[in-house]
Coordinates of C-alpha atoms in Angstrom, one line a residue:
Chain A
X30 CA 0.0 0.0 0.0
X31 CA 1.3 3.4 -0.9
X32 CA 2.1 6.2 1.5
X33 CA -0.9 8.1 0.1
X34 CA -3.1 5.2 0.9
X35 CA -1.8 5.0 4.4
X36 CA -2.5 8.7 4.9
X37 CA -6.0 8.2 3.6
X38 CA -6.5 5.3 5.9
X39 CA -5.4 7.3 8.9
X40 CA -7.6 10.3 8.1
X41 CA -10.6 7.9 7.4
X42 CA -10.0 6.2 10.8
X43 CA -10.1 9.6 12.5
X44 CA -13.3 10.6 10.6
X45 CA -15.0 7.4 11.7
X46 CA -13.9 7.8 15.3
X47 CA -15.2 11.4 15.3
X48 CA -18.5 10.5 13.8
X49 CA -19.0 7.5 16.1
X50 CA -18.1 9.2 19.4
X51 CA -19.7 12.6 18.6
X52 CA -23.0 11.0 17.5
X53 CA -22.7 8.5 20.4
X54 CA -22.2 11.2 23.0
X55 CA -25.2 13.1 21.7
X56 CA -27.4 10.0 21.6
X57 CA -26.4 9.3 25.2
X58 CA -27.3 12.8 26.4
X59 CA -30.6 12.7 24.5
X60 CA -31.5 9.0 24.6
X61 CA -31.1 8.5 28.4
X62 CA -33.7 11.1 29.3
X63 CA -36.0 9.7 26.6
X64 CA -35.5 6.2 28.0
X65 CA -36.2 7.5 31.4
X66 CA -39.3 9.3 30.2
X67 CA -40.6 6.1 28.6
X68 CA -40.1 4.2 31.9
X69 CA -41.6 7.0 34.1
X70 CA -44.7 7.5 32.0
X71 CA -45.2 3.8 31.4
X72 CA -47.6 1.5 33.1
X73 CA -47.2 1.8 37.0
X74 CA -44.3 4.2 36.4
X75 CA -43.5 7.0 38.8
X76 CA -45.3 9.6 36.6
X77 CA -47.7 7.2 34.8
X78 CA -49.2 9.0 31.8
X79 CA -50.1 6.4 29.2
X80 CA -51.0 8.9 26.5
X81 CA -47.7 10.7 26.7
X82 CA -46.0 7.3 26.8
X83 CA -47.8 6.1 23.6
X84 CA -47.0 9.3 21.7
X85 CA -43.4 9.2 22.8
X86 CA -43.1 5.5 21.9
X87 CA -44.6 6.1 18.5
X88 CA -42.2 8.9 17.6
X89 CA -39.3 6.8 18.7
X90 CA -40.6 3.8 16.7
X91 CA -41.1 6.1 13.6
X92 CA -37.5 7.3 13.7
X93 CA -36.2 3.8 14.2
X94 CA -38.1 2.4 11.3
X95 CA -36.7 4.8 8.7
X96 CA -33.7 3.3 6.9
X97 CA -30.6 5.3 7.8
X98 CA -29.7 6.1 4.2
X99 CA -33.2 7.7 3.8
X100 CA -32.9 9.6 7.1
X101 CA -29.5 10.8 6.0
X102 CA -31.0 12.5 2.9
X103 CA -34.3 13.5 4.5
X104 CA -32.5 15.4 7.3
X105 CA -30.4 17.5 4.9
X106 CA -32.4 20.7 5.6
X107 CA -32.0 20.2 9.3
X108 CA -28.3 19.4 9.0
X109 CA -27.8 22.5 6.9
X110 CA -29.6 24.6 9.6
X111 CA -27.5 23.2 12.4
X112 CA -24.0 22.7 10.9
X113 CA -24.3 25.3 8.1
X114 CA -23.5 22.7 5.5
X115 CA -25.0 19.4 4.4
X116 CA -21.7 17.9 3.4
X117 CA -18.7 16.5 5.3
X118 CA -17.9 14.7 8.5
X119 CA -19.6 17.2 10.9
X120 CA -22.7 17.2 8.7
X121 CA -23.0 13.4 9.0
X122 CA -23.0 13.6 12.8
X123 CA -26.4 15.2 12.8
X124 CA -28.3 12.3 11.1
X125 CA -26.1 9.7 12.9
X126 CA -27.0 11.2 16.3
X127 CA -30.7 11.5 15.4
X128 CA -30.7 7.8 14.3
X129 CA -28.8 6.6 17.3
X130 CA -30.9 8.5 19.9
X131 CA -34.2 6.6 19.6
X132 CA -32.1 3.4 19.4
X133 CA -30.3 4.2 22.6
X134 CA -33.5 5.4 24.3
X135 CA -35.0 1.9 23.8
X136 CA -31.9 0.2 25.1
X137 CA -31.8 2.5 28.2
X138 CA -35.5 1.9 28.7
X139 CA -34.9 -1.9 29.0
X140 CA -32.2 -1.4 31.6
X141 CA -34.2 1.1 33.6
X142 CA -37.3 -1.1 33.5
X143 CA -35.3 -4.0 34.9
X144 CA -34.6 -2.2 38.2
X145 CA -36.2 -4.2 41.0
X146 CA -39.5 -2.5 42.0
X147 CA -38.8 -3.4 45.6
X148 CA -35.9 -1.0 45.6
X149 CA -38.2 1.8 44.4
X150 CA -40.7 0.9 47.1
X151 CA -37.9 0.9 49.8
X152 CA -36.9 4.4 48.9
X153 CA -40.5 5.6 48.7
X154 CA -41.0 4.0 52.2
X155 CA -38.1 6.1 53.6
X156 CA -39.7 9.3 52.3
X157 CA -37.9 9.7 49.0
X158 CA -39.5 11.7 46.2
X159 CA -39.4 11.0 42.5
X160 CA -36.2 12.8 41.9
X161 CA -34.5 10.9 44.8
X162 CA -35.7 7.6 43.2
X163 CA -34.3 8.6 39.8
X164 CA -31.0 9.7 41.2
X165 CA -30.5 7.1 44.0
X166 CA -32.2 4.1 42.5
X167 CA -33.0 4.1 38.8
X168 CA -29.8 5.5 37.4
X169 CA -27.2 3.9 39.7
X170 CA -29.0 0.5 39.7
X171 CA -29.2 0.3 35.9
X172 CA -25.8 1.9 35.3
X173 CA -24.2 -1.4 34.2
X174 CA -27.0 -1.9 31.6
X175 CA -26.8 1.8 30.6
X176 CA -23.1 1.5 29.9
X177 CA -23.4 -1.9 28.1
X178 CA -26.2 -0.4 25.9
X179 CA -24.0 2.6 25.1
X180 CA -21.2 0.2 24.0
X181 CA -23.7 -1.5 21.7
X182 CA -24.8 1.9 20.3
X183 CA -21.2 2.9 19.6
X184 CA -20.5 -0.3 17.7
X185 CA -23.7 0.2 15.7
X186 CA -22.6 3.7 14.9
X187 CA -19.3 2.5 13.5
X188 CA -21.3 0.5 11.0
X189 CA -23.8 3.2 10.3
X190 CA -21.1 5.8 9.7
X191 CA -20.0 3.8 6.6
X192 CA -23.2 5.1 4.8
X193 CA -22.3 8.7 5.7
X194 CA -19.9 8.6 2.7
X195 CA -23.0 9.3 0.7
X196 CA -22.9 12.9 1.8
X197 CA -19.1 13.2 1.6
X198 CA -18.4 12.5 5.3
X199 CA -15.5 10.3 4.6
X200 CA -14.7 7.6 7.1
X201 CA -13.5 4.0 6.8
X202 CA -16.7 2.7 5.1
X203 CA -16.4 5.3 2.4
X204 CA -12.8 4.4 1.8
X205 CA -13.7 0.8 1.5
X206 CA -16.5 1.5 -1.0
X207 CA -14.6 3.9 -3.2
X208 CA -11.1 2.3 -3.3
X209 CA -11.6 -1.2 -2.1
X210 CA -14.9 -2.0 -3.9
X211 CA -15.2 0.4 -6.9
X212 CA -11.4 0.4 -7.8
X213 CA -10.8 -3.3 -6.9
X214 CA -8.0 -2.4 -4.5
X215 CA -8.2 -5.5 -2.3
X216 CA -5.3 -4.3 -0.1
X217 CA -7.2 -1.2 0.9
X218 CA -10.3 -3.3 1.6
X219 CA -8.5 -5.7 3.8
X220 CA -6.7 -2.8 5.7
X221 CA -10.1 -1.1 6.3
X222 CA -11.7 -4.3 7.5
X223 CA -8.8 -4.9 9.9
X224 CA -9.0 -1.4 11.3
X225 CA -12.7 -1.7 11.8
X226 CA -12.4 -5.0 13.5
X227 CA -9.8 -3.6 15.9
X228 CA -11.9 -0.5 16.5
X229 CA -15.0 -2.5 17.3
X230 CA -13.1 -4.9 19.5
X231 CA -11.5 -2.0 21.4
X232 CA -14.8 -0.3 22.0
X233 CA -16.4 -3.5 23.2
X234 CA -13.5 -4.4 25.4
X235 CA -13.5 -1.0 27.1
X236 CA -17.3 -1.1 27.5
X237 CA -17.1 -4.6 29.1
X238 CA -14.4 -3.6 31.5
X239 CA -16.4 -0.5 32.5
X240 CA -19.5 -2.7 33.1
X241 CA -17.5 -5.1 35.1
X242 CA -16.2 -2.3 37.4
X243 CA -19.7 -0.8 37.8
X244 CA -21.7 -4.0 38.4
X245 CA -22.0 -4.7 42.1
X246 CA -25.0 -7.0 41.7
X247 CA -22.8 -10.1 41.7
X248 CA -20.6 -11.1 44.6
X249 CA -17.0 -10.2 44.0
X250 CA -15.4 -11.3 47.3
Chain B
X204 CA -57.8 13.7 78.5
X205 CA -55.1 16.2 77.6
X206 CA -54.3 14.6 74.3
X207 CA -57.0 16.3 72.3
X208 CA -54.7 19.0 71.2
X209 CA -53.0 16.8 68.6
X210 CA -56.1 14.9 67.5
X211 CA -57.5 15.6 64.1
X212 CA -61.0 17.1 64.5
X213 CA -62.3 14.6 62.1
X214 CA -61.1 11.8 64.3
X215 CA -64.2 9.9 65.5
X216 CA -62.7 8.6 68.7
X217 CA -60.1 10.3 70.9
X218 CA -56.6 9.1 70.6
X219 CA -55.0 7.4 73.5
X220 CA -51.9 9.3 74.7
X221 CA -49.5 6.4 73.9
X222 CA -51.2 5.2 70.7
X223 CA -48.9 5.1 67.7
X224 CA -51.2 3.6 65.2
X225 CA -54.9 3.6 64.9
X226 CA -56.9 2.1 62.1
X227 CA -60.7 2.6 61.9
X228 CA -62.8 0.5 59.6
X229 CA -60.2 0.4 56.8
X230 CA -61.4 -1.0 53.5
X231 CA -59.4 -1.6 50.3
X232 CA -60.3 -3.6 47.2
X233 CA -58.4 -4.3 44.0
X234 CA -61.1 -4.7 41.3
X235 CA -63.2 -7.7 42.4
X236 CA -60.7 -8.8 45.2
X237 CA -61.4 -7.5 48.6
X238 CA -58.0 -7.0 50.3
X239 CA -59.1 -5.2 53.5
X240 CA -62.7 -5.5 54.7
X241 CA -63.1 -3.3 57.6
X242 CA -59.9 -3.4 59.6
X243 CA -59.8 -1.6 63.0
X244 CA -56.6 -1.9 65.0
X245 CA -54.8 0.1 67.6
X246 CA -51.1 -0.2 68.4
X247 CA -49.5 1.3 71.5
X248 CA -46.1 2.8 71.9
X249 CA -43.4 0.2 72.6
X250 CA -45.5 -2.7 71.7
X251 CA -44.6 -5.5 69.3
X252 CA -47.6 -6.7 67.4
X253 CA -47.7 -9.6 65.1
X254 CA -50.2 -9.6 62.2
X255 CA -50.5 -13.2 61.0
X256 CA -52.5 -14.6 58.1
X257 CA -52.2 -16.9 55.2
X258 CA -50.9 -15.4 51.9
X259 CA -53.6 -13.4 50.3
X260 CA -55.2 -12.6 53.6
X261 CA -54.6 -8.9 53.2
X262 CA -51.7 -8.4 55.5
X263 CA -49.3 -7.0 52.9
X264 CA -51.9 -4.4 51.9
X265 CA -52.5 -3.6 55.6
X266 CA -48.9 -2.9 56.4
X267 CA -48.5 -0.9 53.2
X268 CA -51.4 1.3 54.2
X269 CA -49.5 2.2 57.3
X270 CA -46.9 4.3 55.5
X271 CA -49.1 5.3 52.6
X272 CA -47.6 3.0 50.0
X273 CA -51.1 1.8 49.6
X274 CA -54.2 4.0 50.0
X275 CA -57.4 2.8 51.6
X276 CA -60.7 3.2 49.8
X277 CA -62.4 4.2 53.0
X278 CA -61.7 4.3 56.7
X279 CA -59.2 6.2 58.8
X280 CA -55.5 5.6 59.4
X281 CA -53.7 7.7 62.0
X282 CA -50.0 7.5 62.8
X283 CA -49.0 9.3 66.0
X284 CA -52.3 11.2 65.9
X285 CA -51.9 12.4 62.3
X286 CA -54.5 11.2 59.7
X287 CA -52.5 9.9 56.7
X288 CA -55.3 8.3 54.6
X289 CA -56.1 11.5 52.7
X290 CA -52.6 13.0 52.3
X291 CA -50.9 13.5 49.0
X292 CA -47.7 11.8 48.0
X293 CA -45.6 14.9 48.9
X294 CA -47.4 15.4 52.2
X295 CA -46.7 11.7 53.0
X296 CA -43.0 12.0 52.3
X297 CA -41.9 13.7 55.6
X298 CA -44.2 11.4 57.6
X299 CA -42.7 8.3 56.1
X300 CA -39.4 9.3 57.7
X301 CA -41.0 8.6 61.1
X302 CA -41.7 5.0 59.9
X303 CA -39.0 2.5 59.2
X304 CA -39.6 -0.5 57.1
X305 CA -37.9 -3.8 56.5
X306 CA -38.7 -6.3 53.7
X307 CA -38.7 -10.0 52.9
X308 CA -36.1 -9.5 50.1
X309 CA -34.2 -6.8 52.0
X310 CA -34.4 -4.3 49.1
X311 CA -30.9 -3.0 49.6
X312 CA -29.4 -0.8 46.7
X313 CA -26.8 -3.0 45.0
X314 CA -24.8 -0.1 43.6
X315 CA -24.2 1.5 47.1
X316 CA -22.0 0.3 49.9
X317 CA -23.6 -1.0 53.1
X318 CA -22.8 2.4 54.8
X319 CA -24.3 4.4 51.9
X320 CA -27.4 2.2 52.1
X321 CA -27.8 2.9 55.8
X322 CA -27.1 6.6 55.3
X323 CA -29.7 7.0 52.5
X324 CA -32.7 7.9 54.7
X325 CA -30.6 10.6 56.3
X326 CA -29.5 11.9 52.9
X327 CA -33.2 12.1 52.0
X328 CA -33.7 14.0 55.2
X329 CA -31.1 16.5 54.2
X330 CA -28.4 15.7 56.8
X331 CA -24.8 16.7 56.1
X332 CA -22.5 14.0 54.9
X333 CA -20.3 13.7 58.0
X334 CA -23.3 13.6 60.2
X335 CA -25.1 10.9 58.2
X336 CA -22.0 8.7 58.0
X337 CA -21.5 9.0 61.7
X338 CA -25.1 7.9 62.3
X339 CA -24.7 5.1 59.8
X340 CA -21.7 3.8 61.7
X341 CA -23.6 4.0 64.9
X342 CA -26.5 2.0 63.4
X343 CA -24.1 -0.6 61.9
X344 CA -22.6 -1.0 65.3
X345 CA -26.1 -1.6 66.8
X346 CA -26.7 -4.5 64.4
X347 CA -23.2 -5.8 64.7
X348 CA -21.9 -5.1 61.2
X349 CA -19.4 -2.4 61.8
X350 CA -16.8 -4.3 59.8
X351 CA -19.0 -4.4 56.7
X352 CA -19.4 -0.7 56.2
X353 CA -17.5 -0.6 52.9
X354 CA -18.9 -3.9 51.5
X355 CA -21.5 -4.1 48.9
X356 CA -24.8 -5.9 49.6
X357 CA -24.0 -8.7 47.2
X358 CA -21.1 -9.7 49.4
X359 CA -23.3 -10.3 52.4
X360 CA -25.3 -13.3 53.6
X361 CA -29.1 -13.1 53.8
X362 CA -29.0 -12.5 57.6
X363 CA -26.4 -9.8 57.2
X364 CA -28.5 -8.1 54.5
X365 CA -31.5 -8.0 56.8
X366 CA -29.3 -6.5 59.5
X367 CA -28.3 -3.8 57.1
X368 CA -32.0 -3.4 56.3
X369 CA -32.8 -3.0 60.0
X370 CA -29.9 -0.5 60.4
X371 CA -31.3 1.5 57.4
X372 CA -34.8 1.4 58.8
X373 CA -33.7 2.8 62.1
X374 CA -31.2 5.4 60.9
X375 CA -33.8 8.2 60.8
X376 CA -34.9 7.5 64.4
X377 CA -38.4 6.3 63.4
X378 CA -41.3 6.0 65.9
X379 CA -42.5 2.8 64.3
X380 CA -40.9 -0.1 62.5
X381 CA -42.8 -2.1 59.9
X382 CA -41.6 -5.6 59.1
X383 CA -43.0 -7.1 56.0
X384 CA -42.2 -10.9 56.2
X385 CA -38.7 -9.9 57.2
X386 CA -37.6 -13.4 58.1
X387 CA -39.5 -15.4 55.5
X388 CA -36.5 -15.6 53.2
X389 CA -34.1 -16.7 55.9
X390 CA -33.1 -20.0 57.4
X391 CA -34.4 -20.9 60.9
X392 CA -31.2 -20.0 62.7
X393 CA -30.8 -16.7 61.0
X394 CA -34.5 -16.0 61.6
X395 CA -33.9 -16.5 65.3
X396 CA -30.9 -14.1 65.3
X397 CA -32.9 -11.4 63.4
X398 CA -35.9 -11.8 65.7
X399 CA -33.8 -11.5 68.8
X400 CA -32.2 -8.4 67.3
X401 CA -35.6 -6.9 66.8
X402 CA -36.6 -7.7 70.3
X403 CA -33.4 -6.2 71.6
X404 CA -34.0 -3.0 69.6
X405 CA -37.6 -2.9 71.0
X406 CA -36.2 -3.0 74.5
X407 CA -33.3 -0.7 74.0
X408 CA -35.1 2.0 72.0
X409 CA -38.7 1.5 73.1
X410 CA -39.5 1.2 69.4
X411 CA -43.0 0.1 68.4
X412 CA -42.8 -2.8 65.9
X413 CA -45.6 -4.1 63.6
X414 CA -44.6 -7.3 61.9
X415 CA -46.6 -9.3 59.4
X416 CA -45.8 -12.9 58.9
X417 CA -47.4 -16.2 58.0
X418 CA -45.3 -18.0 60.5
X419 CA -46.7 -18.5 64.0
X420 CA -43.2 -19.2 65.3
X421 CA -42.2 -15.6 64.5
X422 CA -45.2 -14.2 66.4
X423 CA -44.5 -16.6 69.3
X424 CA -40.9 -15.6 69.8
X425 CA -41.2 -11.9 69.8
X426 CA -44.7 -10.5 69.7
X427 CA -46.6 -9.2 72.7
X428 CA -49.9 -9.2 70.9
X429 CA -51.2 -10.9 67.8
X430 CA -53.9 -10.1 65.3
X431 CA -55.0 -12.9 63.1
X432 CA -56.2 -11.7 59.7
X433 CA -58.2 -13.7 57.2
X434 CA -60.0 -12.6 54.1
X435 CA -59.3 -8.9 54.9
X436 CA -60.7 -9.0 58.4
X437 CA -59.2 -9.3 61.8
X438 CA -60.7 -12.5 63.1
X439 CA -59.0 -12.7 66.4
X440 CA -56.7 -10.4 68.5
X441 CA -55.2 -10.6 71.9
X442 CA -52.0 -11.3 73.9
X443 CA -49.9 -14.0 72.4
X444 CA -50.3 -16.4 75.3
X445 CA -54.0 -16.3 75.3
X446 CA -54.2 -16.8 71.5
X447 CA -51.9 -19.8 71.9
X448 CA -53.8 -21.2 74.8
X449 CA -57.3 -20.6 73.4
X450 CA -57.3 -20.1 69.7
X451 CA -60.9 -19.4 68.8
X452 CA -61.1 -18.9 65.1
X453 CA -60.6 -22.0 63.0
X454 CA -58.0 -20.1 60.9
X455 CA -56.0 -19.4 64.1
X456 CA -56.0 -23.1 65.0
X457 CA -54.8 -23.9 61.5
X458 CA -52.0 -21.4 61.7
X459 CA -51.0 -22.7 65.1
X460 CA -50.9 -26.3 63.8
X461 CA -47.5 -25.8 62.2
X462 CA -45.7 -24.6 65.4
X463 CA -47.4 -26.9 68.0
X464 CA -46.9 -30.6 68.7
X465 CA -49.4 -32.6 66.6
X466 CA -50.5 -36.1 66.3
X467 CA -47.9 -38.2 64.4
X468 CA -48.8 -38.8 60.8
X469 CA -49.0 -42.6 61.1
X470 CA -51.6 -42.2 63.8
X471 CA -53.6 -39.6 61.8
X472 CA -53.7 -42.1 58.9
X473 CA -55.2 -44.7 61.2
X474 CA -57.9 -42.6 62.8
X475 CA -61.2 -44.5 62.6
X476 CA -64.4 -44.6 64.5
X477 CA -64.4 -48.3 65.3
X478 CA -60.9 -48.9 66.7
X479 CA -60.2 -49.8 70.3
X480 CA -58.3 -46.7 71.6
X481 CA -59.7 -43.2 71.9
X482 CA -57.4 -40.3 71.0
X483 CA -57.6 -37.1 73.0
X484 CA -55.8 -33.8 72.3
X485 CA -55.3 -31.7 75.4
X486 CA -54.3 -28.0 75.6
X487 CA -53.7 -26.4 78.9
X488 CA -51.6 -23.4 80.1
X489 CA -50.3 -22.0 83.3
X490 CA -48.5 -23.7 86.2
X491 CA -51.0 -26.5 86.0
X492 CA -49.4 -27.6 82.7
X493 CA -46.0 -28.2 84.4
X494 CA -46.9 -30.5 87.2
X495 CA -50.5 -31.0 88.3
X496 CA -51.5 -32.1 84.8
X497 CA -49.4 -35.1 85.0
X498 CA -50.2 -36.1 88.6
X499 CA -53.9 -35.8 87.6
X500 CA -53.2 -38.4 84.9
X501 CA -51.2 -40.9 87.0
X502 CA -54.2 -43.1 87.6
X503 CA -55.2 -43.0 84.0
X504 CA -51.7 -44.1 83.0
X505 CA -52.0 -47.0 85.5
X506 CA -55.3 -48.0 83.8
X507 CA -53.9 -48.1 80.3
X508 CA -53.7 -44.5 79.0
X509 CA -50.7 -43.7 76.8
X510 CA -49.0 -40.4 76.2
X511 CA -48.3 -40.6 72.5
X512 CA -47.1 -37.1 71.6
X513 CA -46.5 -33.6 73.1
X514 CA -45.1 -31.9 76.1
X515 CA -44.6 -28.5 77.7
X516 CA -43.3 -25.4 76.1
X517 CA -43.2 -21.7 77.0
X518 CA -45.0 -18.9 75.1
X519 CA -43.1 -15.9 76.4
X520 CA -42.9 -16.7 80.1
X521 CA -46.0 -18.8 80.3
X522 CA -45.9 -22.6 80.4
X523 CA -48.2 -24.3 78.0
X524 CA -48.8 -28.0 77.5
X525 CA -50.1 -29.8 74.4
X526 CA -50.4 -33.5 74.7
X527 CA -52.0 -36.4 72.9
X528 CA -53.3 -39.3 74.9
X529 CA -54.8 -42.6 73.9
X530 CA -57.2 -44.4 76.2
X531 CA -58.9 -47.8 76.0
X532 CA -62.2 -46.9 74.4
X533 CA -64.3 -49.6 76.1
X534 CA -63.4 -48.2 79.6
X535 CA -66.1 -45.5 79.6
X536 CA -65.5 -44.5 83.3
X537 CA -61.8 -43.9 82.7
X538 CA -62.6 -41.7 79.7
X539 CA -65.1 -39.7 81.7
X540 CA -62.8 -39.4 84.7
X541 CA -59.9 -38.0 82.5
X542 CA -62.2 -35.6 80.7
X543 CA -63.7 -34.4 84.0
X544 CA -60.3 -33.8 85.7
X545 CA -58.9 -31.9 82.7
X546 CA -62.1 -29.8 82.3
X547 CA -61.9 -28.9 86.0
X548 CA -58.4 -27.5 85.3
X549 CA -59.7 -25.4 82.4
X550 CA -57.9 -27.6 79.8
X551 CA -59.2 -27.7 76.3
X552 CA -59.9 -31.4 75.5
X553 CA -60.5 -32.5 71.9
X554 CA -61.8 -36.0 71.1
X555 CA -60.1 -36.9 67.9
X556 CA -61.5 -40.4 67.1
X557 CA -60.0 -43.9 67.6
X558 CA -56.9 -45.7 66.5

């Protein structure tokens, strides 16, 4: 592989990392409150409101059902409004974050819902209000699941960012399509796949270690 | 009575000065199921009261009504003279800090250390960190777990978890402790140690304890008073000794069966109406049960009576005998004589059939 290729590979890796982590970070900030809202407004939740729950759930489902490549194009006006341009790596972060947010909201919802109701009852019994329950029970008790779900979201984003090449965002997927696939440069294709495998394994490994450290539910004497 | 100053004007009956809990005609139903069907109960300061019933009898709903986790459909619930049955969730929150609660499955927060779990009620109360940690240490000391302050609940045994639960329930200096089947998930030995801890706390702090359970043994070992609940109603209530000596409701007798001597299975299987030996079950309490009972029976033993099961035990400090005798059925005068003597001593004699 030529020096030019290696340089391309390095900048593509950087672009993928940027898209994955920036979109992941936004989806964490937006998805966690949404997941929390789903649990709180759900049946026998702390702020039960089945209408709000149904509407929120439908909106989340709608966003999740649109194929990412369609979303990417459909969101161009919004992207242009937020970033100022509809092209490039930063422009791709907007649709990626918007696609990942409902995805992560559902994952967070599952973890939050799994918190033992007895714990919520115990804190209610000691005079805790809703906010106390969210802060002292729901979030800390589901933190291992929240982090594990965030890891899954990041890995999914690594894959989704490949499609962002369609709006000139660059990244490893784009490199693989343009050089590896369209120009039959097998070496580039293999190099990209290896970098992607290493990236995904590293994200998963870091996520797993974090979950291990956070999870106090099992005895670790 | 000078206690009227803190009685709610809507209160129908004046509150006794040392009354911690008063329930008046409390009803609660879940769709078609009636959970509480007119419960009235009063609990005095410093008392340990056991509420016993089979599962589904309504005892969980009852105890959850006492701290407002459950709301009655009608009736009045007063805690320390304050009506709580119509309060909103946010009005209930400060009152709940006066009531500690322990649970069957402990309900400790797995992500917090033992110390942080115990300090949580104080954090909710708004105490400064140093203050609440000092209090948590004090509580852990009380339950004998000072060395586990930094451990996580998953590292503890069931009995230790319940001790942490007790420390947490007591941290905010409650006036009342609610125990919701607190020993039902524990083995017999651990159950005994938890119960003696509760008893000790009751003595030391003068804390009022309401415990619900389906195990008569729990009631027997620590309660002063027992209320038997069945199908949402209190069917029988009174001092533990008198309930054990003279259970009146059939449900009470059934609940007592498990913790009292009973006729051996192989004899139960052989009970018939035409066999040669009559089986009697005898319950008697007081000093009589320890000595006079047996001297009264000496003649009967000489004439062919057998003691097949039973003995003397103590309910709190009161001796109580429960024995099963067999007598030759054809000897009518002996049977009459035994029944007469026992009846004269206020014993309860039950003729069970023949073997």
